[in-house]
PDB file of C-alpha atoms in Angstrom:
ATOM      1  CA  UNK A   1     -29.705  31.744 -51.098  1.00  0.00           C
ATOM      2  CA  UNK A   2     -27.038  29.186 -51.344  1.00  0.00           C
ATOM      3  CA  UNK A   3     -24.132  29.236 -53.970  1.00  0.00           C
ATOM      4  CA  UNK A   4     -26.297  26.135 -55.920  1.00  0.00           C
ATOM      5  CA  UNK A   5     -28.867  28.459 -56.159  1.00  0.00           C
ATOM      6  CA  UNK A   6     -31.067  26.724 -53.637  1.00  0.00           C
ATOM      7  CA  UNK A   7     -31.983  27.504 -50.125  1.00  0.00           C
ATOM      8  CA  UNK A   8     -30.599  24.133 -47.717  1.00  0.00           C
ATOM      9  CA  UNK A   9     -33.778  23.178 -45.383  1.00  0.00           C
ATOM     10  CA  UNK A  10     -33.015  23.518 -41.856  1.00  0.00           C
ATOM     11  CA  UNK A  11     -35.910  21.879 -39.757  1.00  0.00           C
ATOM     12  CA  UNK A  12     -35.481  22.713 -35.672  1.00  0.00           C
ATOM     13  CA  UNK A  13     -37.982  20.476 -33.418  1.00  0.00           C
ATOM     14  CA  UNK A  14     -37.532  21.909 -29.505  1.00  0.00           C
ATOM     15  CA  UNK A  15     -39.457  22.347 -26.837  1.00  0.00           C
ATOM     16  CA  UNK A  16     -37.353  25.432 -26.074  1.00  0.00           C
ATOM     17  CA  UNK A  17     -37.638  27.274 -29.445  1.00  0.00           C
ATOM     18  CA  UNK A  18     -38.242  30.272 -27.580  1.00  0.00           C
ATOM     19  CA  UNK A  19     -34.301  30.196 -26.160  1.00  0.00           C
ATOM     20  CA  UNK A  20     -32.968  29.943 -29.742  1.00  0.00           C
ATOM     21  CA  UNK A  21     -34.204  32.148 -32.437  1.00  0.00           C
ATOM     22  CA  UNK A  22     -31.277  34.140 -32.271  1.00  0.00           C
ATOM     23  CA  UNK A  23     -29.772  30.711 -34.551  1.00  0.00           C
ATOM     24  CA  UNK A  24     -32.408  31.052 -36.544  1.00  0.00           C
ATOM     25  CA  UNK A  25     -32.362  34.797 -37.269  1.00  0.00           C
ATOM     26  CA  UNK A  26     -28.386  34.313 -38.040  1.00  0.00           C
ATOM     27  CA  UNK A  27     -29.261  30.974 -40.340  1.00  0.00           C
ATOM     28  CA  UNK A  28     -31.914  32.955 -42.094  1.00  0.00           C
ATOM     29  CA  UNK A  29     -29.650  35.885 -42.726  1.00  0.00           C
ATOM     30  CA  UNK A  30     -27.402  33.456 -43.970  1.00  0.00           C
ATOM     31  CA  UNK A  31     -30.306  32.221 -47.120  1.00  0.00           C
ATOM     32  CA  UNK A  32     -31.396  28.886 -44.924  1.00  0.00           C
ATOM     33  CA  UNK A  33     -35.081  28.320 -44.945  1.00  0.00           C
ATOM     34  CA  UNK A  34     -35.924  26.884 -41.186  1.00  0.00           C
ATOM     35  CA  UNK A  35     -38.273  25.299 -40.105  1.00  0.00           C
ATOM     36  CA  UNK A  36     -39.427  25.157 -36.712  1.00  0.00           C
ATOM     37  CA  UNK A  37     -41.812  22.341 -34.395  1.00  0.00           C
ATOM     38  CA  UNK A  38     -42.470  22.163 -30.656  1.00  0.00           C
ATOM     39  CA  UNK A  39     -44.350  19.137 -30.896  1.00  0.00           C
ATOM     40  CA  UNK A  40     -43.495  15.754 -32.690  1.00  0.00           C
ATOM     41  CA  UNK A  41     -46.609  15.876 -34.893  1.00  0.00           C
ATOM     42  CA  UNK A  42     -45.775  18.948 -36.077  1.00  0.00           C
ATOM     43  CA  UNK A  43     -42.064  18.314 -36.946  1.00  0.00           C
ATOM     44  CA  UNK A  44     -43.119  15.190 -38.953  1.00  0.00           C
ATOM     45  CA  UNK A  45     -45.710  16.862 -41.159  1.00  0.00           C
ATOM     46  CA  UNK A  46     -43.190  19.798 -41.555  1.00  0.00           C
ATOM     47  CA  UNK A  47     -41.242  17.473 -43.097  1.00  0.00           C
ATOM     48  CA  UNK A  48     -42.901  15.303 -45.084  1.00  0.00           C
ATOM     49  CA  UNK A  49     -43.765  18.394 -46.544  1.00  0.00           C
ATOM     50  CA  UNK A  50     -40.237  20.183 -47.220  1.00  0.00           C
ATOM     51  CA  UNK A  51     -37.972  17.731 -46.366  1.00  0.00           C
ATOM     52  CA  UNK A  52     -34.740  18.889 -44.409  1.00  0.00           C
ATOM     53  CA  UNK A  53     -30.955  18.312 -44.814  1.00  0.00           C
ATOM     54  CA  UNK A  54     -30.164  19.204 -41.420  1.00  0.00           C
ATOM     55  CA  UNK A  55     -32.811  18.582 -38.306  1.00  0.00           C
ATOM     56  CA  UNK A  56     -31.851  20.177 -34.946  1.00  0.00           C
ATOM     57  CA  UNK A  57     -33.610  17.706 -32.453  1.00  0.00           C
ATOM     58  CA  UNK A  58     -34.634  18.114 -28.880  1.00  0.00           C
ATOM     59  CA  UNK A  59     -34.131  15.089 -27.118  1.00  0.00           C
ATOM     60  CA  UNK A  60     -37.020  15.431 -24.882  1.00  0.00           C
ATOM     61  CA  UNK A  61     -39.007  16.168 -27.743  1.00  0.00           C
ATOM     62  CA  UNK A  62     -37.828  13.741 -29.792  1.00  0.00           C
ATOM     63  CA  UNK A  63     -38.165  10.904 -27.096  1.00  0.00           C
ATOM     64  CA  UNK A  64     -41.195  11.980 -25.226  1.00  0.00           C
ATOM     65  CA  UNK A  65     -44.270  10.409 -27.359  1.00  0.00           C
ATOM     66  CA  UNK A  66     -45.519   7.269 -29.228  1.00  0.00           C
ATOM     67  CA  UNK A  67     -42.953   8.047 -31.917  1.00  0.00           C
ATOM     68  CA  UNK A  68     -39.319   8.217 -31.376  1.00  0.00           C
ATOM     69  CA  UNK A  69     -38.025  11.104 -33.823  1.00  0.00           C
ATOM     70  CA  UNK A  70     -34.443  10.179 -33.614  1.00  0.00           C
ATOM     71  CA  UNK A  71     -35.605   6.811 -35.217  1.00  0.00           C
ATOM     72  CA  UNK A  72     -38.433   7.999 -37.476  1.00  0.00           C
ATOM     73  CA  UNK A  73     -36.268  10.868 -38.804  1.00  0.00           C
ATOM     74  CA  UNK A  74     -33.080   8.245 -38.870  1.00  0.00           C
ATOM     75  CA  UNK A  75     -34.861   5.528 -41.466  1.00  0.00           C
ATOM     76  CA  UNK A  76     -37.660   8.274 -42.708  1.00  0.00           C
ATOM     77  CA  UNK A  77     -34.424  10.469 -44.056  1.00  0.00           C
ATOM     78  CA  UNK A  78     -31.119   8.852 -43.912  1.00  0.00           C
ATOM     79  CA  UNK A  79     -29.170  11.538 -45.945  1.00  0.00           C
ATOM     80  CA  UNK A  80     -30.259  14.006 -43.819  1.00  0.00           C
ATOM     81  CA  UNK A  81     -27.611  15.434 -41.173  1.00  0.00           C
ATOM     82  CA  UNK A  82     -29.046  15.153 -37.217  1.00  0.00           C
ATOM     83  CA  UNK A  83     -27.888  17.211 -33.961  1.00  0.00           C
ATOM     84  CA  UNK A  84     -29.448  15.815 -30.840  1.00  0.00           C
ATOM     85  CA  UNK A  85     -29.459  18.116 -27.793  1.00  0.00           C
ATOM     86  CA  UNK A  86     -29.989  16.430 -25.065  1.00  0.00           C
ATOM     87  CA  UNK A  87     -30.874  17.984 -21.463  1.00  0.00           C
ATOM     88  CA  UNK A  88     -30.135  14.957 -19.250  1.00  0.00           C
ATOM     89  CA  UNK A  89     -26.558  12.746 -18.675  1.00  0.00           C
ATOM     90  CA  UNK A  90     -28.540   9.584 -18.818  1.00  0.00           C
ATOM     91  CA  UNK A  91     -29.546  10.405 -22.437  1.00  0.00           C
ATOM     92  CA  UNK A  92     -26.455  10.823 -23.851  1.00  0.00           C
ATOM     93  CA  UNK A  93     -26.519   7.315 -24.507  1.00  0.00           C
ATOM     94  CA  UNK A  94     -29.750   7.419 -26.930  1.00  0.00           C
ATOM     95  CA  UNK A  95     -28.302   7.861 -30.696  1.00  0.00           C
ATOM     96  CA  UNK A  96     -25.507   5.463 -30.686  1.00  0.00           C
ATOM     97  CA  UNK A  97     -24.960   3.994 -33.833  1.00  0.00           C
ATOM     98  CA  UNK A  98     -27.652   5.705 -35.955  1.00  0.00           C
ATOM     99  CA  UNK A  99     -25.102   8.066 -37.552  1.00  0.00           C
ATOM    100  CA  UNK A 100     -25.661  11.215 -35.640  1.00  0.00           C
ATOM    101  CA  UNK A 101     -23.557  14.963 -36.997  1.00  0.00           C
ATOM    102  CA  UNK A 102     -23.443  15.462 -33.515  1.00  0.00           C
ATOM    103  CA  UNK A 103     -24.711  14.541 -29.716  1.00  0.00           C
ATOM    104  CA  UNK A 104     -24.896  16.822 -27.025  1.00  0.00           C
ATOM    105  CA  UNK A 105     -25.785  18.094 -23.438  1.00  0.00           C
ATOM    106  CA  UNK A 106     -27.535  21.183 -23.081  1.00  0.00           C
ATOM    107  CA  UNK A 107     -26.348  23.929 -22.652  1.00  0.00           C
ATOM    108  CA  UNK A 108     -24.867  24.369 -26.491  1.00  0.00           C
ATOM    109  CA  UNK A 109     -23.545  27.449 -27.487  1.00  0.00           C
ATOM    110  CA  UNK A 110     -25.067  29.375 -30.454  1.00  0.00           C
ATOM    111  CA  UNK A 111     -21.652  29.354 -32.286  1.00  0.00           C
ATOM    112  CA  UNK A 112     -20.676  25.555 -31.657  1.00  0.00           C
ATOM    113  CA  UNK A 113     -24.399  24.679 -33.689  1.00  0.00           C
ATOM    114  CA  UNK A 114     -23.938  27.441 -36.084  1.00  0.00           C
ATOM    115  CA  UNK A 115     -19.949  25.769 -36.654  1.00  0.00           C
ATOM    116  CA  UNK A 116     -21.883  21.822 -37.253  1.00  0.00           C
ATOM    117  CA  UNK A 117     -24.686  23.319 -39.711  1.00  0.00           C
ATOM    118  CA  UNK A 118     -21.875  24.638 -41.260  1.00  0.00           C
ATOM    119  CA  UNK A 119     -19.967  21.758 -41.718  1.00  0.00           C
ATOM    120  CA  UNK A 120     -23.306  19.650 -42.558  1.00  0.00           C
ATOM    121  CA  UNK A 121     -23.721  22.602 -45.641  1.00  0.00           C
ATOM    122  CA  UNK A 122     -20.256  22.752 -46.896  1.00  0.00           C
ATOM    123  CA  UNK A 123     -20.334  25.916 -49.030  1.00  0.00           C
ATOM    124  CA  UNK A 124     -23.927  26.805 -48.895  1.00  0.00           C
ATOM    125  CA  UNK A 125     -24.263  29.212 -46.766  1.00  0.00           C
ATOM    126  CA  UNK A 126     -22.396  32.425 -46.732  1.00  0.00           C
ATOM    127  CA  UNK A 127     -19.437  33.099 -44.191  1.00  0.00           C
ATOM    128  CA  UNK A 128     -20.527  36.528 -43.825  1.00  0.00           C
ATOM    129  CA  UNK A 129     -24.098  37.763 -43.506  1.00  0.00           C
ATOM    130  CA  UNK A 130     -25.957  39.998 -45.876  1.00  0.00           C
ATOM    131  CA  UNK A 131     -25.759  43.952 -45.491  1.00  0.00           C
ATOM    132  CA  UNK A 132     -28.271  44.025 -42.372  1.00  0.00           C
ATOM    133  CA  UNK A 133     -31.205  47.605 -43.379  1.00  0.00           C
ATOM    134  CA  UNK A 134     -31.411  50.293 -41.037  1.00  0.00           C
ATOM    135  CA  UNK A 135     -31.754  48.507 -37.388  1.00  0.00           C
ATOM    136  CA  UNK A 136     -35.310  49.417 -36.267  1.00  0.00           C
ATOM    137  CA  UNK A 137     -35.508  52.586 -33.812  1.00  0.00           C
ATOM    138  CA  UNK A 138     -37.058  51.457 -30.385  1.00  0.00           C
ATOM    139  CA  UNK A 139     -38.423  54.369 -27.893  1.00  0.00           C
ATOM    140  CA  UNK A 140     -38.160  53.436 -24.485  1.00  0.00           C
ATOM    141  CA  UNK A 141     -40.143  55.622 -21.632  1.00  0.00           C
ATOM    142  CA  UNK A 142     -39.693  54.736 -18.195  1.00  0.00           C
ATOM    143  CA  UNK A 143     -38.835  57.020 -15.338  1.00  0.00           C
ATOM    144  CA  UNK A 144     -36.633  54.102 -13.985  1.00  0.00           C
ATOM    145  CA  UNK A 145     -32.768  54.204 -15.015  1.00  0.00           C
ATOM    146  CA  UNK A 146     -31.742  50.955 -14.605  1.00  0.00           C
ATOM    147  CA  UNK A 147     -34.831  49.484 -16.592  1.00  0.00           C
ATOM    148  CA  UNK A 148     -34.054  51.791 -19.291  1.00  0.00           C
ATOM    149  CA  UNK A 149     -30.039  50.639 -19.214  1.00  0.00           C
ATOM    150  CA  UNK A 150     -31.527  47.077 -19.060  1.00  0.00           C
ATOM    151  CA  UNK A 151     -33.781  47.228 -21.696  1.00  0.00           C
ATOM    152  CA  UNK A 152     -30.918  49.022 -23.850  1.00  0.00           C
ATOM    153  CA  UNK A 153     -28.712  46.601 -23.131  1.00  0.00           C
ATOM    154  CA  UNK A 154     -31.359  43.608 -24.321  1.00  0.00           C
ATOM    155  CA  UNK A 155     -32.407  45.319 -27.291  1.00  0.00           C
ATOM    156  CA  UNK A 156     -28.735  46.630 -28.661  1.00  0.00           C
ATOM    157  CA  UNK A 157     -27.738  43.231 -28.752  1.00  0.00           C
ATOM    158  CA  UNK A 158     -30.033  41.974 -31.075  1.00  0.00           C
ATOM    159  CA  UNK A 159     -29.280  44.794 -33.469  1.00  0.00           C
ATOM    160  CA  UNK A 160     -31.991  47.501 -32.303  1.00  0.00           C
ATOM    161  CA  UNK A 161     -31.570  51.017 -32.134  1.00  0.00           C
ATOM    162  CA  UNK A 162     -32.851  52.287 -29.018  1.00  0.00           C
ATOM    163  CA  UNK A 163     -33.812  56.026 -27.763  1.00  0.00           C
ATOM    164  CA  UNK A 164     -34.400  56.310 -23.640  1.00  0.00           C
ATOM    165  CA  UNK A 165     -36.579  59.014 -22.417  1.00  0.00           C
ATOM    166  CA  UNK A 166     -36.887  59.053 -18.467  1.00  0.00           C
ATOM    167  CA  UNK A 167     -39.174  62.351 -18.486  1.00  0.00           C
ATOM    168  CA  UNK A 168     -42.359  61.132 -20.320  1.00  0.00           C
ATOM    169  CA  UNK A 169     -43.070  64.573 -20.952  1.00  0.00           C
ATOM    170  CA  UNK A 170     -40.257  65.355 -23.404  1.00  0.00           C
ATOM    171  CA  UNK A 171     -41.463  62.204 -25.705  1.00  0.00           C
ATOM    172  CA  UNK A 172     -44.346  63.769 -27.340  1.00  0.00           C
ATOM    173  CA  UNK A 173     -41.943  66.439 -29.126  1.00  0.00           C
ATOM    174  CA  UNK A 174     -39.044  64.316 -29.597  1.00  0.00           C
ATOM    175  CA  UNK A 175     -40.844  61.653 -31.805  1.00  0.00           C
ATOM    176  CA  UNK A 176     -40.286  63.772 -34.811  1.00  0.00           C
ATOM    177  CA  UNK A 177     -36.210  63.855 -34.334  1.00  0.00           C
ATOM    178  CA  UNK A 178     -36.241  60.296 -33.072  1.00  0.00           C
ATOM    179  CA  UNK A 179     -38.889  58.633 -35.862  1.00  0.00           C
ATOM    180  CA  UNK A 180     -39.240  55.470 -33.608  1.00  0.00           C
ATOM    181  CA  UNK A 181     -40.492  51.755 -35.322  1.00  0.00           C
ATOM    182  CA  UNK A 182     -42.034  51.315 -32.123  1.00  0.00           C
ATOM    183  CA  UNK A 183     -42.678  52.406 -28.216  1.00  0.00           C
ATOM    184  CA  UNK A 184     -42.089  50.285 -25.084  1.00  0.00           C
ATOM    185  CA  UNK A 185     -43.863  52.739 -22.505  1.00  0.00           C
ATOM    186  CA  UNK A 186     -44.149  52.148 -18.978  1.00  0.00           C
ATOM    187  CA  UNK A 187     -47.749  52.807 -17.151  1.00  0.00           C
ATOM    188  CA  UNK A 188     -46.812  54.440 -13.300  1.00  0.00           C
ATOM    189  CA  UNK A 189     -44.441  57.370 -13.923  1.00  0.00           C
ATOM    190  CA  UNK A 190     -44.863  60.973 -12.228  1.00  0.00           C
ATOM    191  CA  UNK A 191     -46.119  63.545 -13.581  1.00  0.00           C
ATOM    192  CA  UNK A 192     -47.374  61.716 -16.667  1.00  0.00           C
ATOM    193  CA  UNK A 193     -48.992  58.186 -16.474  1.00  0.00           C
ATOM    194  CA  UNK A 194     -47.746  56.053 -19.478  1.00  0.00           C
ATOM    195  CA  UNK A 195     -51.397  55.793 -20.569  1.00  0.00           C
ATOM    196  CA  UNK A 196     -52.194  59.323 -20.837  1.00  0.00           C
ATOM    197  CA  UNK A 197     -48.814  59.901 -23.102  1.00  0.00           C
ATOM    198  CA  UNK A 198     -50.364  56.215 -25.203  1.00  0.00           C
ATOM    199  CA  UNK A 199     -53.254  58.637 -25.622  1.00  0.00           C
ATOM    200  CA  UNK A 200     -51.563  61.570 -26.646  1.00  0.00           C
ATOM    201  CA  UNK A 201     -49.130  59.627 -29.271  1.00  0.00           C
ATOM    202  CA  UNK A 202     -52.221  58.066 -30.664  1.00  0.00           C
ATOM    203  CA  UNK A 203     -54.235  61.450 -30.456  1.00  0.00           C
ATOM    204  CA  UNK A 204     -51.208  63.350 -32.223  1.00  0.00           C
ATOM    205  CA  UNK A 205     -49.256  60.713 -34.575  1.00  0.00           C
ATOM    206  CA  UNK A 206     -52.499  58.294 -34.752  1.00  0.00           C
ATOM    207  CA  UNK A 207     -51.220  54.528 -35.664  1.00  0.00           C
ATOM    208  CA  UNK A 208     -47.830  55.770 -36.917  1.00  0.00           C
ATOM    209  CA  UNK A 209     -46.204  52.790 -34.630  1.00  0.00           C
ATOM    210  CA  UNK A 210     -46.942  50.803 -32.586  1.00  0.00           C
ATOM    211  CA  UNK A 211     -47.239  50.647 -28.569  1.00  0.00           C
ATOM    212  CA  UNK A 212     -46.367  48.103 -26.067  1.00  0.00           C
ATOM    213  CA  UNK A 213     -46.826  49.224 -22.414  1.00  0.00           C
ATOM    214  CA  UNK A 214     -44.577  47.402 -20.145  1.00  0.00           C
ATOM    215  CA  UNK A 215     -45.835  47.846 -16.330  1.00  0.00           C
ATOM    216  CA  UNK A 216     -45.982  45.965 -12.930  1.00  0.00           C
ATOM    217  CA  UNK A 217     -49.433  46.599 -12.802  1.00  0.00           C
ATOM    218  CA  UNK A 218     -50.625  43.532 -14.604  1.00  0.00           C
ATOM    219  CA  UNK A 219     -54.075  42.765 -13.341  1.00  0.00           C
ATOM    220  CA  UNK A 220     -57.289  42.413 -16.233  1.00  0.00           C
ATOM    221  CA  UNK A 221     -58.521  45.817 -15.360  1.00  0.00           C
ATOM    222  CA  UNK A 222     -54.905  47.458 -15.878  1.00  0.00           C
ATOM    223  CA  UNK A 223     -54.436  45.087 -19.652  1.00  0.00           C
ATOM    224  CA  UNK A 224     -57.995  46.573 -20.390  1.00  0.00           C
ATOM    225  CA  UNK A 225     -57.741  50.014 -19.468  1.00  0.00           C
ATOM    226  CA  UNK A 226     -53.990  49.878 -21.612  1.00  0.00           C
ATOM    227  CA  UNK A 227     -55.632  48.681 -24.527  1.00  0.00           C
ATOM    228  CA  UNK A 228     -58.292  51.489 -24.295  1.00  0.00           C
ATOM    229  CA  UNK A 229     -55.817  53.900 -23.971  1.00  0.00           C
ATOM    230  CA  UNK A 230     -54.203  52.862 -27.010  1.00  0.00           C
ATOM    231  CA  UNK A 231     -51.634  49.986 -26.496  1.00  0.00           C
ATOM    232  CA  UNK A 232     -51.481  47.534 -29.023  1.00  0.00           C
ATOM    233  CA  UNK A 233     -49.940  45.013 -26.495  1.00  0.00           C
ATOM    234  CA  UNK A 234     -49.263  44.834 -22.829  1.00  0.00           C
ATOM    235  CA  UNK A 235     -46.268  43.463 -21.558  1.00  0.00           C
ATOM    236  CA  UNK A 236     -45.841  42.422 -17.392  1.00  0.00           C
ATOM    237  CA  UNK A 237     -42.843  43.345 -15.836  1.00  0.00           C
ATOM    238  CA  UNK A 238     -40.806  41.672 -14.865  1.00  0.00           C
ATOM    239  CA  UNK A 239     -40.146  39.069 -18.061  1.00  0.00           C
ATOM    240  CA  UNK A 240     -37.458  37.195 -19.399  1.00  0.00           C
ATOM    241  CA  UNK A 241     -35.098  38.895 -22.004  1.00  0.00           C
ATOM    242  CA  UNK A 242     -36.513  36.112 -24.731  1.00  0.00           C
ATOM    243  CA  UNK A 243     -39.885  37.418 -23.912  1.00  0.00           C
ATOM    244  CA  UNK A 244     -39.345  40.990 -24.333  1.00  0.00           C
ATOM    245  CA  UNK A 245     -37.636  40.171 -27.911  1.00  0.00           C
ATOM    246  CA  UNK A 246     -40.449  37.900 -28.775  1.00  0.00           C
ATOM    247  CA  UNK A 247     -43.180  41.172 -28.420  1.00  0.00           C
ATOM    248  CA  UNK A 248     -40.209  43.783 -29.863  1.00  0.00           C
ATOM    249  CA  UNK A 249     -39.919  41.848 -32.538  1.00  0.00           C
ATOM    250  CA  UNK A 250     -43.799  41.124 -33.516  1.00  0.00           C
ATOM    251  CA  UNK A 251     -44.896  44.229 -33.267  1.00  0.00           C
ATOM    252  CA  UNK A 252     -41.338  45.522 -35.007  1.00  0.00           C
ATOM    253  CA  UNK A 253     -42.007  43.250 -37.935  1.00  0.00           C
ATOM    254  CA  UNK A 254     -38.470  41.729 -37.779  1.00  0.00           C
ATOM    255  CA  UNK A 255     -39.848  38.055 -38.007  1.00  0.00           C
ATOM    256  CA  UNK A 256     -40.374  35.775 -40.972  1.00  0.00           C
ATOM    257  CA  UNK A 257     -43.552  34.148 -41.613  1.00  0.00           C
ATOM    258  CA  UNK A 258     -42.546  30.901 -40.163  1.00  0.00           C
ATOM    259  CA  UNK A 259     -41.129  32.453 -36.816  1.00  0.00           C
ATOM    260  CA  UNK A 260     -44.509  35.061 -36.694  1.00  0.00           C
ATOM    261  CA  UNK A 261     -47.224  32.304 -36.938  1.00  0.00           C
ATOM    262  CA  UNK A 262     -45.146  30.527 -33.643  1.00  0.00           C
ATOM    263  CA  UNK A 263     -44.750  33.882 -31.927  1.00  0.00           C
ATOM    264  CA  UNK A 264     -48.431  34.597 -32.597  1.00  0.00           C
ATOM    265  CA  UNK A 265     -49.428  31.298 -30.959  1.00  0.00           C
ATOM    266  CA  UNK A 266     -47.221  32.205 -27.686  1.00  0.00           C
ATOM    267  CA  UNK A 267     -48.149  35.948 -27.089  1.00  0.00           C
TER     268      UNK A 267
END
């Protein structure tokens, strides 16, 4: 919540929301309520509805259809503050004149956006975020070091806890000490296939968390046979970092309503 006691209204409209909800998870922290669109229909209605006083615009999104949103969102809500991100040099002309915050070429860092919606807020949101809860506890099996060290890696910087096990057979008694939010279980290790140990966790601990099996083997019959054996998703390897954060995340219940109902739609 801001210091006036109301939330500011962030609306993002991208094509590439996927590559930025780390901005979002930092504004939210910070009491913004954001808004999010990866198509221009949706962006208008979102606002007509809650009307923003900042709108983080994709270029390509905002240029791409019948309606130009830089213009529409220009005359439609002329106090509001605009950042247009453009992907292309010859775009960079687009904008002149209409009063933009700020113009630029893709790549933007996460900290130079976070610096303008702070400057288009003055005061409102918080310097500092709010005392974060216990980080959820992620239990990673895979008999694969440098998977686990990647995955560790991925996960620790977006404020997870995260417990490797490359022995698949030592996870069944070490739940109780390690009390995980979720698993990320791989499906071809020795001695014990990750879908006899889904199995056994749902046998023993029934639906005390939740199980993602991340494997190679991604055909229909290996997503079906997962599932039977317990999974509650399946996850192909290999995947970008934004996907594996997207399913963490879902299934670790670290998303707000707004950010679930678009993950939903993409998993």
């Amino acid at each position: 919540m801001s210091m006036n006691g109301k939330a500011p209204v962030i609306l993002q409209a991208d094509l590439r929301l996927a590559e930025t909800r780390s901005l979002r998870t930092e504004l939210r922290r910070r009491g913004a309520q954001v808004l999010i669109a990866d198509t221009a229909e949706q962006a208008v209605k979102k606002a007509i509805v809650t009307p923003p006083e900042v709108i983080l615009l994709d270029d390509d999104l905002g240029s791409g259809g019948a309606c130009d949103l830089t213009e529409y969102f220009r005359s439609a809500l002329p106090d509001a503050e605009m950042i247009l991100l453009s992907s292309r040099p010859d775009q960079m002309n687009r904008g002149i004149g209409m009063g933009l915050l700020f113009h630029g070429l893709r790549p933007v860092t996460m900290r130079t956006l976070m610096d303008l919606i702070s400057e288009a807020l003055p005061g409102r949101l918080p310097d500092s975020p709010a005392p974060a809860q216990l980080a959820p506890m992620v239990m990673c099996v895979d008999d694969d070091r440098p998977t686990l060290n990647s995955i560790s890696r991925i996960l620790g910087r977006h404020g997870y806890r995260v417990s490797t096990f490359e022995d698949p057979e030592r996870v069944l008694t070490a739940i109780p000490d390690v009390a995980p939010d979720l698993a990320l279980v791989d499906v071809a290790m020795p001695r014990l296939d990750g879908r006899e140990l889904a199995s056994k966790i749902r046998g023993q601990y029934r639906g005390l968390f939740p199980i993602v099996m991340h494997s190679a083997k991604s055909t229909d019959a290996d997503r079906i046979s997962g599932f039977r054996h317990g999974a509650d998703y399946y996850l192909p390897k290999p995947c970008e970092p934004h996907q594996l954060l997207d399913v963490v995340d879902y299934y670790a219940d670290r998303l707000d309503p707004e950010e679930r109902r678009y993950i939903e739609t993409r998993l």
